[in-house]
Amino acid sequence: MRTPTRARNRYFAPFALITSATLLLTACGSGSDDSTGGTAQAAAKTDKIPTTDVVSAVKKDEAAAQLLPSGVHSLTLAVSVGGTPPGTTYLNDGKTLTGQDVDFANAVAKALGIELKTEQASFEAILPALDSGKYDVGASNFGVTDERRKVIDFVTYINDGQGFATRTDSKLTKITDLKQLCGLNVATGAGTTFEATLEENKKVCTDAGKKAYKVQTYSEQGAIWSSLQQGRSDVVMSTINGLRYAVAHQQGVKFLNEFHRLDVGFAFKKGTELAPAFQSAVNDLIANGTYEKILKKWGTTGSAIAKSEISPPELKG
């Protein structure tokens, strides 16, 4: 199994261009959009969504379960539906949730011997709702940033981050400096760290005497790709894993490069007592091979981590 560590930063751009976001999400936009005729939902229904059962065989890990606070037998999990794998989406029945985050959450729950009540919420609503106690845990490709660590606790389970994609007829080959985007239209998800990174660094263009790039935000994943395919945008900034999946399942687009890696983790209210149990459960999944099976199912073995950590420092380039 390929296991990138904190030292594997060869893809990173100079971090001066990337500033920490607060409670914005790393995950992409989701679902379908009226303006695109349900592009994302159509893609989810026509693409072959992986259905391999990688969870039911998971056995309870008594050592991890003993780390749970006394009396904890069930938890409320918040997820946001992304429209296409490996993010959270629906199976073709339109009701059953699936995706990499869902598999990891369910596998951890099995290892801890607890029940999960899964609720859907918008990206921007989950992290604040953890603090209010509405949800116990969030799992929607949340990147670990230093700003977030001030108010949220994390238990890491993969390593993902920011990347770029464009049309195959584009002359762009690799984005290593945001000044390469000057004068272009950049499509990204609303309320994400991608939007924050782009908005906070627009001045790199004007400071260089160039025309600023335009940030086009969409709340739906289908709308992002329609914008690119129809020429209304020139490049897409999104999750590395999401981009790789998208270019593998639709014609006319290409993955450019990884821009900045981030650890991704389950999110909790600051000061949670659940973190040690979740960390132990993830490490048990790594040790018993379930972890690798989940990554292989979703084609994300490049996002493997060697061990789970509790709220590690943000990865820097």
CSV table of C-alpha atoms in Angstrom, one decimal:
chain,number,residue,atom,x,y,z
A,1,MET,CA,0.0,0.0,0.0
A,2,ARG,CA,1.3,3.4,-0.9
A,3,THR,CA,1.5,5.4,2.3
A,4,PRO,CA,2.3,9.1,1.9
A,5,THR,CA,3.8,10.6,5.0
A,6,ARG,CA,4.1,14.2,6.2
A,7,ALA,CA,7.5,14.3,4.4
A,8,ARG,CA,6.0,13.6,1.0
A,9,ASN,CA,5.5,17.2,-0.1
A,10,ARG,CA,7.1,17.1,-3.5
A,11,TYR,CA,3.8,18.2,-5.1
A,12,PHE,CA,3.3,21.3,-2.9
A,13,ALA,CA,3.5,24.8,-4.2
A,14,PRO,CA,5.2,27.5,-2.2
A,15,PHE,CA,3.0,27.9,0.8
A,16,ALA,CA,3.2,31.7,0.8
A,17,LEU,CA,0.4,31.5,-1.7
A,18,ILE,CA,-1.9,29.4,0.5
A,19,THR,CA,-3.3,30.8,3.7
A,20,SER,CA,-5.3,28.9,6.3
A,21,ALA,CA,-9.1,28.9,6.0
A,22,THR,CA,-11.3,29.0,9.0
A,23,LEU,CA,-14.2,26.7,9.0
A,24,LEU,CA,-14.5,26.3,5.2
A,25,LEU,CA,-14.5,22.8,3.9
A,26,THR,CA,-12.1,20.9,1.7
A,27,ALA,CA,-14.8,19.0,0.1
A,28,CYS,CA,-16.3,19.9,-3.3
A,29,GLY,CA,-19.8,21.0,-4.2
A,30,SER,CA,-22.6,18.4,-4.3
A,31,GLY,CA,-25.6,17.0,-5.9
A,32,SER,CA,-27.4,18.2,-9.1
A,33,ASP,CA,-28.3,21.6,-10.2
A,34,ASP,CA,-31.4,22.9,-12.1
A,35,SER,CA,-29.2,24.9,-14.5
A,36,THR,CA,-27.3,21.7,-15.5
A,37,GLY,CA,-30.3,19.4,-15.8
A,38,GLY,CA,-29.1,17.2,-12.9
A,39,THR,CA,-25.7,16.5,-14.4
A,40,ALA,CA,-24.2,15.2,-11.2
A,41,GLN,CA,-27.1,12.9,-10.4
A,42,ALA,CA,-27.1,11.6,-14.0
A,43,ALA,CA,-23.4,10.9,-13.7
A,44,ALA,CA,-23.9,9.1,-10.4
A,45,LYS,CA,-26.6,6.9,-11.9
A,46,THR,CA,-24.8,6.0,-15.1
A,47,ASP,CA,-21.3,5.5,-13.7
A,48,LYS,CA,-20.7,2.2,-12.1
A,49,ILE,CA,-20.5,3.2,-8.4
A,50,PRO,CA,-18.4,0.7,-6.4
A,51,THR,CA,-20.6,-1.5,-4.3
A,52,THR,CA,-18.0,-3.9,-2.7
A,53,ASP,CA,-18.9,-4.6,0.9
A,54,VAL,CA,-15.8,-3.6,2.9
A,55,VAL,CA,-17.5,-2.9,6.2
A,56,SER,CA,-19.7,-5.8,7.4
A,57,ALA,CA,-16.8,-8.1,8.2
A,58,VAL,CA,-15.2,-5.6,10.6
A,59,LYS,CA,-15.0,-7.0,14.1
A,60,LYS,CA,-15.4,-5.0,17.3
A,61,ASP,CA,-12.0,-3.8,18.7
A,62,GLU,CA,-12.4,-4.1,22.5
A,63,ALA,CA,-9.3,-2.0,23.2
A,64,ALA,CA,-10.6,0.8,21.1
A,65,ALA,CA,-14.2,0.5,22.4
A,66,GLN,CA,-12.9,0.8,26.0
A,67,LEU,CA,-11.7,4.3,25.1
A,68,LEU,CA,-15.2,5.5,24.5
A,69,PRO,CA,-16.7,7.7,27.2
A,70,SER,CA,-19.0,5.7,29.6
A,71,GLY,CA,-22.5,5.3,28.3
A,72,VAL,CA,-21.8,6.0,24.6
A,73,HIS,CA,-23.6,3.5,22.5
A,74,SER,CA,-24.7,5.6,19.5
A,75,LEU,CA,-23.6,8.8,17.8
A,76,THR,CA,-25.0,11.3,15.3
A,77,LEU,CA,-22.9,11.6,12.1
A,78,ALA,CA,-23.3,14.5,9.8
A,79,VAL,CA,-22.3,14.1,6.1
A,80,SER,CA,-22.8,16.2,3.0
A,81,VAL,CA,-23.8,14.5,-0.2
A,82,GLY,CA,-21.3,15.3,-3.0
A,83,GLY,CA,-23.0,13.8,-6.1
A,84,THR,CA,-20.1,11.6,-7.4
A,85,PRO,CA,-17.6,9.2,-5.8
A,86,PRO,CA,-15.3,9.0,-4.0
A,87,GLY,CA,-17.3,11.6,-2.1
A,88,THR,CA,-20.6,10.8,-0.4
A,89,THR,CA,-23.4,10.1,-2.9
A,90,TYR,CA,-26.4,7.8,-3.4
A,91,LEU,CA,-26.5,4.3,-4.9
A,92,ASN,CA,-28.9,4.0,-7.8
A,93,ASP,CA,-31.8,3.5,-5.5
A,94,GLY,CA,-31.6,7.2,-4.7
A,95,LYS,CA,-31.7,6.4,-1.0
A,96,THR,CA,-28.7,4.5,0.2
A,97,LEU,CA,-25.7,6.7,1.0
A,98,THR,CA,-22.3,5.5,-0.1
A,99,GLY,CA,-18.8,6.9,-0.6
A,100,GLN,CA,-15.4,6.8,1.0
A,101,ASP,CA,-16.3,8.9,4.1
A,102,VAL,CA,-19.4,6.8,4.7
A,103,ASP,CA,-17.4,3.5,4.5
A,104,PHE,CA,-14.7,4.9,6.9
A,105,ALA,CA,-17.4,6.1,9.4
A,106,ASN,CA,-19.3,2.8,9.3
A,107,ALA,CA,-16.1,0.8,9.6
A,108,VAL,CA,-15.1,2.8,12.7
A,109,ALA,CA,-18.5,2.4,14.2
A,110,LYS,CA,-18.3,-1.4,13.7
A,111,ALA,CA,-14.8,-1.4,15.4
A,112,LEU,CA,-16.2,0.6,18.3
A,113,GLY,CA,-19.4,-1.4,18.6
A,114,ILE,CA,-21.7,1.6,18.3
A,115,GLU,CA,-24.6,2.7,16.2
A,116,LEU,CA,-24.4,5.7,13.8
A,117,LYS,CA,-27.4,7.9,13.1
A,118,THR,CA,-26.4,9.5,9.8
A,119,GLU,CA,-27.9,12.9,8.9
A,120,GLN,CA,-27.3,15.0,5.8
A,121,ALA,CA,-26.2,18.7,6.1
A,122,SER,CA,-24.7,21.3,3.9
A,123,PHE,CA,-20.9,21.7,4.0
A,124,GLU,CA,-20.9,25.0,5.7
A,125,ALA,CA,-23.4,23.9,8.4
A,126,ILE,CA,-21.6,20.9,9.8
A,127,LEU,CA,-18.6,22.3,11.7
A,128,PRO,CA,-20.6,25.0,13.5
A,129,ALA,CA,-23.2,22.4,14.4
A,130,LEU,CA,-20.6,20.2,16.1
A,131,ASP,CA,-20.0,23.0,18.6
A,132,SER,CA,-23.7,23.4,19.3
A,133,GLY,CA,-24.0,19.7,19.9
A,134,LYS,CA,-26.4,19.0,17.0
A,135,TYR,CA,-24.0,16.4,15.7
A,136,ASP,CA,-21.4,14.3,17.4
A,137,VAL,CA,-19.1,13.8,14.5
A,138,GLY,CA,-18.7,15.1,10.9
A,139,ALA,CA,-17.2,13.2,7.9
A,140,SER,CA,-17.1,15.1,4.7
A,141,ASN,CA,-13.5,15.3,3.6
A,142,PHE,CA,-12.6,17.9,6.2
A,143,GLY,CA,-9.1,19.1,5.8
A,144,VAL,CA,-7.1,19.7,8.9
A,145,THR,CA,-5.9,23.4,9.1
A,146,ASP,CA,-4.4,25.3,11.9
A,147,GLU,CA,-7.3,27.7,12.0
A,148,ARG,CA,-9.8,24.9,12.3
A,149,ARG,CA,-7.8,23.2,15.0
A,150,LYS,CA,-8.5,26.2,17.2
A,151,VAL,CA,-12.2,25.3,17.4
A,152,ILE,CA,-12.5,21.7,16.1
A,153,ASP,CA,-10.8,18.4,17.0
A,154,PHE,CA,-9.8,16.0,14.2
A,155,VAL,CA,-9.0,12.3,13.9
A,156,THR,CA,-7.2,11.8,10.6
A,157,TYR,CA,-8.0,8.9,8.3
A,158,ILE,CA,-6.8,10.0,4.8
A,159,ASN,CA,-4.5,12.6,3.1
A,160,ASP,CA,-6.1,14.6,0.3
A,161,GLY,CA,-5.9,18.2,-0.6
A,162,GLN,CA,-6.1,20.8,-3.4
A,163,GLY,CA,-5.6,20.2,-7.1
A,164,PHE,CA,-6.5,21.5,-10.6
A,165,ALA,CA,-8.1,20.1,-13.7
A,166,THR,CA,-9.0,21.6,-17.1
A,167,ARG,CA,-10.2,20.7,-20.6
A,168,THR,CA,-7.9,18.5,-22.7
A,169,ASP,CA,-7.6,21.2,-25.3
A,170,SER,CA,-6.1,23.6,-22.7
A,171,LYS,CA,-2.5,24.6,-22.9
A,172,LEU,CA,-2.2,24.4,-19.2
A,173,THR,CA,-0.1,21.6,-18.0
A,174,LYS,CA,0.7,22.3,-14.3
A,175,ILE,CA,-0.3,25.0,-11.8
A,176,THR,CA,2.5,25.6,-9.4
A,177,ASP,CA,1.9,29.3,-8.8
A,178,LEU,CA,-1.5,31.0,-8.6
A,179,LYS,CA,-0.1,33.8,-11.0
A,180,GLN,CA,-0.5,31.2,-13.7
A,181,LEU,CA,-4.3,31.7,-13.3
A,182,CYS,CA,-4.2,35.4,-13.9
A,183,GLY,CA,-6.9,36.4,-16.4
A,184,LEU,CA,-8.6,33.0,-16.2
A,185,ASN,CA,-12.0,32.0,-14.9
A,186,VAL,CA,-11.6,29.4,-12.1
A,187,ALA,CA,-14.5,27.2,-11.1
A,188,THR,CA,-14.7,25.8,-7.6
A,189,GLY,CA,-17.1,24.8,-4.8
A,190,ALA,CA,-18.8,27.5,-2.7
A,191,GLY,CA,-17.9,27.5,0.9
A,192,THR,CA,-14.6,25.5,0.5
A,193,THR,CA,-11.0,26.0,1.2
A,194,PHE,CA,-10.5,26.3,-2.5
A,195,GLU,CA,-12.6,29.4,-2.6
A,196,ALA,CA,-10.8,30.8,0.4
A,197,THR,CA,-7.4,30.1,-1.1
A,198,LEU,CA,-8.3,31.7,-4.4
A,199,GLU,CA,-10.0,34.8,-2.9
A,200,GLU,CA,-7.3,35.5,-0.4
A,201,ASN,CA,-4.6,35.3,-3.0
A,202,LYS,CA,-6.1,37.3,-5.9
A,203,LYS,CA,-3.6,40.1,-5.2
A,204,VAL,CA,-0.8,37.9,-6.6
A,205,CYS,CA,-2.0,38.9,-10.1
A,206,THR,CA,-2.6,42.6,-9.5
A,207,ASP,CA,0.7,42.9,-7.6
A,208,ALA,CA,2.4,41.5,-10.7
A,209,GLY,CA,0.6,44.0,-12.9
A,210,LYS,CA,-1.7,41.3,-14.4
A,211,LYS,CA,-5.4,40.9,-14.6
A,212,ALA,CA,-6.9,39.1,-11.6
A,213,TYR,CA,-8.4,35.7,-12.1
A,214,LYS,CA,-12.2,35.4,-11.6
A,215,VAL,CA,-13.4,33.0,-9.0
A,216,GLN,CA,-16.7,31.3,-10.1
A,217,THR,CA,-18.3,29.4,-7.2
A,218,TYR,CA,-21.0,26.7,-7.5
A,219,SER,CA,-22.8,24.8,-4.8
A,220,GLU,CA,-23.3,21.8,-7.1
A,221,GLN,CA,-20.6,19.6,-8.4
A,222,GLY,CA,-22.4,19.1,-11.7
A,223,ALA,CA,-22.5,22.8,-12.3
A,224,ILE,CA,-18.7,23.1,-11.9
A,225,TRP,CA,-18.0,20.5,-14.6
A,226,SER,CA,-20.7,21.9,-16.9
A,227,SER,CA,-19.0,25.3,-16.5
A,228,LEU,CA,-15.7,23.9,-17.6
A,229,GLN,CA,-17.0,21.7,-20.4
A,230,GLN,CA,-19.1,24.6,-21.9
A,231,GLY,CA,-16.1,27.0,-21.7
A,232,ARG,CA,-17.6,29.4,-19.1
A,233,SER,CA,-14.6,28.5,-16.9
A,234,ASP,CA,-11.0,27.7,-17.8
A,235,VAL,CA,-9.9,25.6,-14.9
A,236,VAL,CA,-11.3,23.7,-11.9
A,237,MET,CA,-9.9,23.7,-8.4
A,238,SER,CA,-11.1,20.9,-6.2
A,239,THR,CA,-10.1,17.9,-4.1
A,240,ILE,CA,-7.3,15.8,-5.5
A,241,ASN,CA,-9.3,12.6,-5.2
A,242,GLY,CA,-12.5,14.1,-6.6
A,243,LEU,CA,-10.6,15.5,-9.6
A,244,ARG,CA,-8.9,12.2,-10.4
A,245,TYR,CA,-12.3,10.4,-10.3
A,246,ALA,CA,-13.9,13.0,-12.5
A,247,VAL,CA,-11.3,13.0,-15.2
A,248,ALA,CA,-11.4,9.2,-15.2
A,249,HIS,CA,-15.2,9.1,-15.8
A,250,GLN,CA,-15.8,11.9,-18.3
A,251,GLN,CA,-14.3,12.8,-21.7
A,252,GLY,CA,-12.6,16.0,-22.6
A,253,VAL,CA,-11.0,16.9,-19.2
A,254,LYS,CA,-7.6,16.3,-17.8
A,255,PHE,CA,-6.0,16.3,-14.3
A,256,LEU,CA,-3.3,18.9,-14.0
A,257,ASN,CA,-1.5,18.4,-10.7
A,258,GLU,CA,-1.7,18.3,-7.0
A,259,PHE,CA,-1.2,21.8,-5.5
A,260,HIS,CA,-1.3,21.3,-1.7
A,261,ARG,CA,-1.9,18.3,0.4
A,262,LEU,CA,-3.9,18.3,3.6
A,263,ASP,CA,-4.7,15.6,6.2
A,264,VAL,CA,-8.4,14.8,6.3
A,265,GLY,CA,-10.2,13.7,9.4
A,266,PHE,CA,-13.4,13.1,11.3
A,267,ALA,CA,-14.4,16.4,12.9
A,268,PHE,CA,-15.5,16.8,16.5
A,269,LYS,CA,-16.4,19.6,19.0
A,270,LYS,CA,-13.2,21.0,20.5
A,271,GLY,CA,-12.3,19.1,23.6
A,272,THR,CA,-14.2,15.9,22.6
A,273,GLU,CA,-13.6,12.7,24.6
A,274,LEU,CA,-14.3,10.7,21.5
A,275,ALA,CA,-11.0,11.3,19.7
A,276,PRO,CA,-8.9,8.6,21.4
A,277,ALA,CA,-11.4,5.9,20.6
A,278,PHE,CA,-11.8,7.0,16.9
A,279,GLN,CA,-8.0,7.2,16.5
A,280,SER,CA,-7.6,3.7,18.0
A,281,ALA,CA,-10.3,2.4,15.7
A,282,VAL,CA,-8.8,3.9,12.5
A,283,ASN,CA,-5.4,2.4,13.5
A,284,ASP,CA,-7.1,-1.0,14.0
A,285,LEU,CA,-8.6,-0.7,10.5
A,286,ILE,CA,-5.1,0.0,9.1
A,287,ALA,CA,-3.6,-2.9,10.9
A,288,ASN,CA,-6.2,-5.5,9.9
A,289,GLY,CA,-6.4,-4.6,6.2
A,290,THR,CA,-9.8,-3.0,6.2
A,291,TYR,CA,-8.3,0.4,5.6
A,292,GLU,CA,-6.6,-0.7,2.4
A,293,LYS,CA,-9.7,-2.4,1.1
A,294,ILE,CA,-11.7,0.9,1.5
A,295,LEU,CA,-9.1,2.8,-0.4
A,296,LYS,CA,-8.9,0.3,-3.1
A,297,LYS,CA,-12.6,0.3,-3.5
A,298,TRP,CA,-12.7,4.0,-4.1
A,299,GLY,CA,-9.4,4.2,-6.1
A,300,THR,CA,-7.7,6.4,-3.5
A,301,THR,CA,-4.7,4.4,-2.4
A,302,GLY,CA,-2.5,7.5,-3.0
A,303,SER,CA,-4.3,9.1,0.0
A,304,ALA,CA,-3.3,6.4,2.5
A,305,ILE,CA,-1.8,7.4,5.8
A,306,ALA,CA,0.6,5.3,8.0
A,307,LYS,CA,-1.3,6.0,11.2
A,308,SER,CA,-4.2,8.1,12.5
A,309,GLU,CA,-3.4,11.3,14.5
A,310,ILE,CA,-5.4,13.6,16.7
A,311,SER,CA,-5.5,17.2,15.4
A,312,PRO,CA,-2.0,17.2,13.8
A,313,PRO,CA,-0.5,20.5,12.6
A,314,GLU,CA,-1.5,21.6,9.2
A,315,LEU,CA,0.7,20.3,6.4
A,316,LYS,CA,2.9,23.0,5.0
A,317,GLY,CA,4.5,23.1,1.6
